[in-house]
Short mmCIF file of the C-alpha atoms (twelve columns), coordinates in Angstrom:
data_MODEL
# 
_entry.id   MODEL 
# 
loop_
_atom_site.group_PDB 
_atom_site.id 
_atom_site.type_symbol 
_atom_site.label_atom_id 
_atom_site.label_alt_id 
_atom_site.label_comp_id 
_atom_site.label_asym_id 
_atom_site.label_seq_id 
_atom_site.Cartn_x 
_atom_site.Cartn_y 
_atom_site.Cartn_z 
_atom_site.pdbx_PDB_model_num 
ATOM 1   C CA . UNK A 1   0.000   0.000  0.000   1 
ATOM 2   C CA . UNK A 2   1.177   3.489  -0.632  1 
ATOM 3   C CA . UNK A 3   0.412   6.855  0.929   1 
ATOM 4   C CA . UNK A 4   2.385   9.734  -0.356  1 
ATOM 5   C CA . UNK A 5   2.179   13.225 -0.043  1 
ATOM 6   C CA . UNK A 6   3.027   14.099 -3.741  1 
ATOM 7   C CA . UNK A 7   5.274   16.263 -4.777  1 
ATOM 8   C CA . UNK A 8   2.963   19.208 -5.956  1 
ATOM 9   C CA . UNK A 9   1.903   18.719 -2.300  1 
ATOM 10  C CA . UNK A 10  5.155   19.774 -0.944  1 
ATOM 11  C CA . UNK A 11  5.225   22.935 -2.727  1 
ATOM 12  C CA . UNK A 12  1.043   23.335 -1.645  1 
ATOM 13  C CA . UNK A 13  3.129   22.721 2.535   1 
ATOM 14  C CA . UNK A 14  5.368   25.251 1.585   1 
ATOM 15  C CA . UNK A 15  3.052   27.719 0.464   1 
ATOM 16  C CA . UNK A 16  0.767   27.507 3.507   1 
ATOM 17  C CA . UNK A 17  3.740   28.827 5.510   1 
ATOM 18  C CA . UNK A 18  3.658   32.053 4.162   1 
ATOM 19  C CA . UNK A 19  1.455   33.421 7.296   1 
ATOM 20  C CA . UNK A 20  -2.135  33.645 8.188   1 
ATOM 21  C CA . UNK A 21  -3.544  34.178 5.460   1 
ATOM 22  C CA . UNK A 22  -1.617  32.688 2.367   1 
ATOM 23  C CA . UNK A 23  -2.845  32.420 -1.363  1 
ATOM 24  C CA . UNK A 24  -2.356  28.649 -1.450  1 
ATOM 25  C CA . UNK A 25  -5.724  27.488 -0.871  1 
ATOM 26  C CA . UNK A 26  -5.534  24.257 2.416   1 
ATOM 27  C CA . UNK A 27  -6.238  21.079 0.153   1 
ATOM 28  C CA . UNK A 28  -9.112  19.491 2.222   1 
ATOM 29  C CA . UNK A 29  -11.139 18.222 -0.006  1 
ATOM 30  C CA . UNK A 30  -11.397 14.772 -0.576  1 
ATOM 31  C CA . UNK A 31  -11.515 12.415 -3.396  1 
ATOM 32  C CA . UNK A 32  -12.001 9.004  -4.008  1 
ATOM 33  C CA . UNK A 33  -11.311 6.592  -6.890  1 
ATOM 34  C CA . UNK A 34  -11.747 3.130  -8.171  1 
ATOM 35  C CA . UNK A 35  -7.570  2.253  -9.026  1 
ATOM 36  C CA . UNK A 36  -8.921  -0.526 -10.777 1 
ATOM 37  C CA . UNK A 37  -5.114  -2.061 -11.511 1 
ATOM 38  C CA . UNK A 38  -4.440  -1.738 -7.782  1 
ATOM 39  C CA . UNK A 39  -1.884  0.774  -8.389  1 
ATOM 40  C CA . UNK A 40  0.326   2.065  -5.493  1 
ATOM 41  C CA . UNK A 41  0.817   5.588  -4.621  1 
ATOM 42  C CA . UNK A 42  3.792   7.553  -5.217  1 
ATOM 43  C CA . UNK A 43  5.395   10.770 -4.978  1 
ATOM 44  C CA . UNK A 44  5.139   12.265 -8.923  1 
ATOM 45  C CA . UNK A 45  1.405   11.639 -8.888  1 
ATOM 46  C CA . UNK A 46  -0.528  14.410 -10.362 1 
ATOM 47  C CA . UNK A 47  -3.828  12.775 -10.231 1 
ATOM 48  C CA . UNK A 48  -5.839  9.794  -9.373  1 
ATOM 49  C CA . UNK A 49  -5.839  6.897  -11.575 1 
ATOM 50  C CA . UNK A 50  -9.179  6.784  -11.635 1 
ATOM 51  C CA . UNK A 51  -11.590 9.167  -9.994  1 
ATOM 52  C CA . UNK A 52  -15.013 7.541  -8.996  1 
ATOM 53  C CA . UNK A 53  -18.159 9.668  -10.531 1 
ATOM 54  C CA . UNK A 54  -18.944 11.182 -6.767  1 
ATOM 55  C CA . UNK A 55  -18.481 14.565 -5.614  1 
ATOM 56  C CA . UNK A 56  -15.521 15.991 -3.756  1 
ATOM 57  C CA . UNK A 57  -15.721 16.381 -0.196  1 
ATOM 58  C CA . UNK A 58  -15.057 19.135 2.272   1 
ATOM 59  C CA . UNK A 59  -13.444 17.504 4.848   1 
ATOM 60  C CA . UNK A 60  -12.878 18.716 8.143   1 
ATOM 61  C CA . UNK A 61  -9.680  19.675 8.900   1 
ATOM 62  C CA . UNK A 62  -7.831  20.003 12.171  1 
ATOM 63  C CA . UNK A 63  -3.496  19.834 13.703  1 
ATOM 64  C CA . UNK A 64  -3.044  17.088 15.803  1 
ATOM 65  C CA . UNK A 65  -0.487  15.229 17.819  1 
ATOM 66  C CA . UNK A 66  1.579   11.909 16.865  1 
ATOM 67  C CA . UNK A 67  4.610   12.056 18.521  1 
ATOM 68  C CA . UNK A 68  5.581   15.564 19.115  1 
ATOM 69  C CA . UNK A 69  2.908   18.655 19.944  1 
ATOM 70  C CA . UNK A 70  1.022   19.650 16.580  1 
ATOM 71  C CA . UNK A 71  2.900   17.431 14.463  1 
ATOM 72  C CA . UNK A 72  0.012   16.392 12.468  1 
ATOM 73  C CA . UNK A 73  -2.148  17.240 9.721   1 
ATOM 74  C CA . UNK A 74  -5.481  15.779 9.799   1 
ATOM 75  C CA . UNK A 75  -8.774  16.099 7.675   1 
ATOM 76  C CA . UNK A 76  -11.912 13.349 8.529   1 
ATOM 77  C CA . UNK A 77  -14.988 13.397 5.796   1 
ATOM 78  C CA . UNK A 78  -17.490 11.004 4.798   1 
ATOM 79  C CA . UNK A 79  -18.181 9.455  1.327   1 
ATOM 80  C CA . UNK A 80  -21.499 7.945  0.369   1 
ATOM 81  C CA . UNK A 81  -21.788 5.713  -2.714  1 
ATOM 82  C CA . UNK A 82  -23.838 5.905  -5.571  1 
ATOM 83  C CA . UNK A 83  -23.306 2.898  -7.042  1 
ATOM 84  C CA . UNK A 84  -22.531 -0.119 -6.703  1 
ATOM 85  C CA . UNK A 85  -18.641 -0.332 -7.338  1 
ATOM 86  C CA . UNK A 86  -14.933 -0.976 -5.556  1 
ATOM 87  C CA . UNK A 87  -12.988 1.828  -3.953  1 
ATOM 88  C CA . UNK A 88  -9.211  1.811  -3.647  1 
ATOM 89  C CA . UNK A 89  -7.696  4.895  -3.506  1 
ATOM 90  C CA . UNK A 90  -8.209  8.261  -1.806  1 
ATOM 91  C CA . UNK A 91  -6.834  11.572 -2.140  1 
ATOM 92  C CA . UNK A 92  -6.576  15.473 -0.922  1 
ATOM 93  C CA . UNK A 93  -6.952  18.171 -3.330  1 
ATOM 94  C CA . UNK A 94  -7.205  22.175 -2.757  1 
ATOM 95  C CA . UNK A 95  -10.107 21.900 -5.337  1 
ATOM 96  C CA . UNK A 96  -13.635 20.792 -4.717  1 
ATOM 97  C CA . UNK A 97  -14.089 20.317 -8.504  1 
ATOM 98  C CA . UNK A 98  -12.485 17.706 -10.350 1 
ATOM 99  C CA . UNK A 99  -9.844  18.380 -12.974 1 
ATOM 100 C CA . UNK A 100 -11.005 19.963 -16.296 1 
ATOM 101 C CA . UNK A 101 -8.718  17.159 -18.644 1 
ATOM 102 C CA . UNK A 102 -9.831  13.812 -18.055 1 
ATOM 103 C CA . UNK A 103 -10.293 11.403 -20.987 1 
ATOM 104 C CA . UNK A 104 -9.594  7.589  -21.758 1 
ATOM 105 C CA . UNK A 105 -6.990  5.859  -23.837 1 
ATOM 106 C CA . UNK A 106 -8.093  4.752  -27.214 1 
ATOM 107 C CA . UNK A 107 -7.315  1.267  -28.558 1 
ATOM 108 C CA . UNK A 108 -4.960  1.306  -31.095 1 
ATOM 109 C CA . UNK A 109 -3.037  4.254  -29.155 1 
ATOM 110 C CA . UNK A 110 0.740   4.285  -29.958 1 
ATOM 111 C CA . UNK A 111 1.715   4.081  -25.945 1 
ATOM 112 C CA . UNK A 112 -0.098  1.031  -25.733 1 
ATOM 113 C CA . UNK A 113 2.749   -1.833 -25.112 1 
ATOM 114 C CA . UNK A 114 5.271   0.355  -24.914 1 
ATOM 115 C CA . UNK A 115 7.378   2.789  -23.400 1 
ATOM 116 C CA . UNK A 116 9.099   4.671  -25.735 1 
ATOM 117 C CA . UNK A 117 6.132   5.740  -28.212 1 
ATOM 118 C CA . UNK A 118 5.552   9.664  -27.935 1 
ATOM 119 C CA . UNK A 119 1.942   9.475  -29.835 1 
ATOM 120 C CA . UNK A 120 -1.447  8.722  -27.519 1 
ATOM 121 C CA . UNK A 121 -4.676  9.187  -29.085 1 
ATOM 122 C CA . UNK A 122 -7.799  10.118 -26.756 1 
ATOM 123 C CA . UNK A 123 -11.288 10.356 -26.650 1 
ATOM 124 C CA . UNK A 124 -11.518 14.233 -27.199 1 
ATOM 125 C CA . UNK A 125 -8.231  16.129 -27.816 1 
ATOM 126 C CA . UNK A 126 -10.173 19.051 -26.965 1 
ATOM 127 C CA . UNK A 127 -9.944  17.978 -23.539 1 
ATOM 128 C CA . UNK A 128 -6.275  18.755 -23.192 1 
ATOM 129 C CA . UNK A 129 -3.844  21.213 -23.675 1 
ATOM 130 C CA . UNK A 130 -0.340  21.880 -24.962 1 
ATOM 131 C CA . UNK A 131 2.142   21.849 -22.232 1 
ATOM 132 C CA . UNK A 132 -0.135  20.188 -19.707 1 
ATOM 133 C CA . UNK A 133 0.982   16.927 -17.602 1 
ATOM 134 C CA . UNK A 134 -1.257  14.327 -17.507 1 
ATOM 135 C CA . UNK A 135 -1.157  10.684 -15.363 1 
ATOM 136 C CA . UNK A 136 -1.604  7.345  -17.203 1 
ATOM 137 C CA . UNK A 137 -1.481  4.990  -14.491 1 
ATOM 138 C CA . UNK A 138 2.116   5.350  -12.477 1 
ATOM 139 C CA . UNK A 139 3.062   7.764  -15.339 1 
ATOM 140 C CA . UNK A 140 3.357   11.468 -15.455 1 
ATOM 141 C CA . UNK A 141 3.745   12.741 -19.245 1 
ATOM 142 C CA . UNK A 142 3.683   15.996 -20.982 1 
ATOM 143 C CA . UNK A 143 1.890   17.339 -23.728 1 
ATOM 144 C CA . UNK A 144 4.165   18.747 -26.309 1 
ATOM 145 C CA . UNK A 145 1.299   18.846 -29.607 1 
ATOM 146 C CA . UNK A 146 -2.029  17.799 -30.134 1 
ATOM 147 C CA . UNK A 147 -3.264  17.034 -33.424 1 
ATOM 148 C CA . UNK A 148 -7.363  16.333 -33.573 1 
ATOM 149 C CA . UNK A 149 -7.249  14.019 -30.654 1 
ATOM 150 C CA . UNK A 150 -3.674  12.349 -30.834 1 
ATOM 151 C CA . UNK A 151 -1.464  13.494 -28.547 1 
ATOM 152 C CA . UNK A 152 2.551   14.004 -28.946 1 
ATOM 153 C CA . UNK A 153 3.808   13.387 -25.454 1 
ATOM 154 C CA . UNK A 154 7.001   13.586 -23.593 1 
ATOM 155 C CA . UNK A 155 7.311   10.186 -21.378 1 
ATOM 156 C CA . UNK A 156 8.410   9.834  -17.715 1 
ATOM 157 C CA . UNK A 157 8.115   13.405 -16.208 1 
ATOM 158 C CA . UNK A 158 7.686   14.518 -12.782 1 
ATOM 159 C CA . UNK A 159 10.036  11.485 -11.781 1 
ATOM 160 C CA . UNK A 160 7.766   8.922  -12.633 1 
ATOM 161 C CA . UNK A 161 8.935   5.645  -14.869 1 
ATOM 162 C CA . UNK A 162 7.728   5.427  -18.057 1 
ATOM 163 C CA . UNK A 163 5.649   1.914  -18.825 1 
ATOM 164 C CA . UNK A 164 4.686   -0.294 -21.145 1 
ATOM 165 C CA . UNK A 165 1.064   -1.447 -19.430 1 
ATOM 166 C CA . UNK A 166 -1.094  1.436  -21.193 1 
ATOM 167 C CA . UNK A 167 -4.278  0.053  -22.040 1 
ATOM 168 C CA . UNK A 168 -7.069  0.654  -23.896 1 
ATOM 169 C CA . UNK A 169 -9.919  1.973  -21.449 1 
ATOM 170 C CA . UNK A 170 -7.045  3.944  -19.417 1 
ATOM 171 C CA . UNK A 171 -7.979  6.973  -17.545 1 
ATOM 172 C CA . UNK A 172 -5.827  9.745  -18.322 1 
ATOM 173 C CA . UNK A 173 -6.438  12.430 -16.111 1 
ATOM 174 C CA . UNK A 174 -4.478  16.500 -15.695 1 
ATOM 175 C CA . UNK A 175 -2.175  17.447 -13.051 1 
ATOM 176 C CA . UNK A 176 -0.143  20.163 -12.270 1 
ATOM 177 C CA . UNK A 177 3.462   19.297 -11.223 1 
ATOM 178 C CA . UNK A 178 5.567   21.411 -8.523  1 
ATOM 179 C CA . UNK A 179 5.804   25.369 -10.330 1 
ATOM 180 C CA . UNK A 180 3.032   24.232 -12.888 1 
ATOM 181 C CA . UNK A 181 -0.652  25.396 -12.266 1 
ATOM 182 C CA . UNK A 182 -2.380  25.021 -16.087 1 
ATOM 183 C CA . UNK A 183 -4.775  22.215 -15.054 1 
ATOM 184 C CA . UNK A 184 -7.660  23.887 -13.787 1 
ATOM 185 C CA . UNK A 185 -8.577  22.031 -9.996  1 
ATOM 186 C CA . UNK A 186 -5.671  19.950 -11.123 1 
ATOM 187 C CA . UNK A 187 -3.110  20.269 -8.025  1 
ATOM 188 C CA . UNK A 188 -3.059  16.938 -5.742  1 
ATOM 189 C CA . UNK A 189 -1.819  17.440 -2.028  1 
ATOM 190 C CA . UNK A 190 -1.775  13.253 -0.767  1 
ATOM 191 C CA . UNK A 191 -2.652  10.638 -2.459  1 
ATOM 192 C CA . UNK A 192 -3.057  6.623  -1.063  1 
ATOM 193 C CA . UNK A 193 -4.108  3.296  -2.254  1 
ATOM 194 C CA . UNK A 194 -5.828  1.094  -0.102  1 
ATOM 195 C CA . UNK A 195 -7.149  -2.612 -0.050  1 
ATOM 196 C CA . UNK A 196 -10.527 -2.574 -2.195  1 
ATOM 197 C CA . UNK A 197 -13.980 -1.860 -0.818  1 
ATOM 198 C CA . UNK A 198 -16.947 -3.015 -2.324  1 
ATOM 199 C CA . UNK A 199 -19.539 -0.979 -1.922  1 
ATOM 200 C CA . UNK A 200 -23.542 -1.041 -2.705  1 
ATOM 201 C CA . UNK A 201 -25.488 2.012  -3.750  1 
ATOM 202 C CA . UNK A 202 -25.955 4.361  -0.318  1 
ATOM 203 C CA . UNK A 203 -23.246 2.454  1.755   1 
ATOM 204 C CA . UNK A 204 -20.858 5.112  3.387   1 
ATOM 205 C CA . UNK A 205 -16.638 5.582  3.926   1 
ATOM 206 C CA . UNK A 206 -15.573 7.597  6.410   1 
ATOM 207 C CA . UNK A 207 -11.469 8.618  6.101   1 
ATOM 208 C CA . UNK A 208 -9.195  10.060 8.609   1 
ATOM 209 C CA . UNK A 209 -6.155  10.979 6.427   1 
ATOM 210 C CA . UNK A 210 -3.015  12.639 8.613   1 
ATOM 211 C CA . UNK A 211 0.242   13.457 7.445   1 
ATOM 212 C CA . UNK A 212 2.678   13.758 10.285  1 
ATOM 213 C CA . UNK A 213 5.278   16.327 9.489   1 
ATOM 214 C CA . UNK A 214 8.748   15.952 10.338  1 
# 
């Protein structure tokens, strides 16, 4: 299992330390996704790999103590299912909305099988931008060109790995990376995979998500 704080989150911690009142909105809302690969968590995420069809939650957020006084960021909030589906991942965002780029991988997309290929084709290449990162799985990529709804990526960004496991059906959803803000609700604070829950229409998940600085 991983839980990271990612590394646009650092630069979000370092920006909340610029007094009471600082521009860098406190990423407490919550969001929770379906990882359907069972993917683990790292650092260079810029997104979710897949974000379930709920609504963001405001969480509420409070400093705590683990091991020295105040050491401890902590946000609790409450999920409630619409469907029947599996959860596996959660996340903290300073945006209630989702991102504005999210698409799927085509089949037949040049990515697929391998990680060298600088062509991915999409649903709707209106969705994206040039010079926006986006997350394929464990991988961060950049968009250097879009043509119609193929897109000319630069692999392995952020200091993510670039892979060969693309598939068709993918979610590929924008991020901003540390100094990067062009995705729209697209900046990820903490981001963890957890064992799958299945869940019926209604049921509810309550998180308590800390991050213990140190």
């Amino acid at each position: 299992m991983g839980a990271v704080v990612t590394a646009k989150g650092r630069e979000i911690i370092a920006g909340r330390m610029r007094g009471s009142s600082p521009t860098q909105a406190e990423p407490l809302n919550l969001a929770w996704g379906n990882n359907p690969a069972g993917l683990t968590a790292a650092v260079p995420d810029v997104g979710l790999f897949k974000e379930a069809t709920e609504a963001r939650v405001a969480g509420t957020s409070s400093v705590v103590t683990t091991t020295t006084p105040n050491d401890t960021y902590q946000v609790v909030g409450t999920f409630t299912s619409g469907s029947t589906q599996s959860i596996a991942e959660v996340a903290l965002s300073d945006s209630a909305s989702k991102p504005t780029a999210v698409d799927t991988v085509q089949g037949g997309s040049g990515v697929i099988g391998s990680n060298s290929s600088t062509n991915l084709v999409v649903a709707n290449g209106a969705n994206f931008s040039v010079n926006q990162y986006i997350q394929i799985r464990t991988e961060i990529l950049k968009i250097t060109a879009i043509s119609t709804n193929t897109l000319t990526v630069t692999r392995a960004q952020n200091g993510s790995t670039a892979i060969s496991t693309i598939a068709s059906s993918d979610t590929v959803t924008g991020g901003n990376i540390p100094g990067v803000s062009n995705v729209t609700n697209g900046s990820l604070y903490f981001h963890a995979d957890h064992g799958a829950q299945n869940l019926a229409s209604g049921d509810q998940v309550s998180y308590t998500l800390t991050v213990k600085h140190t």
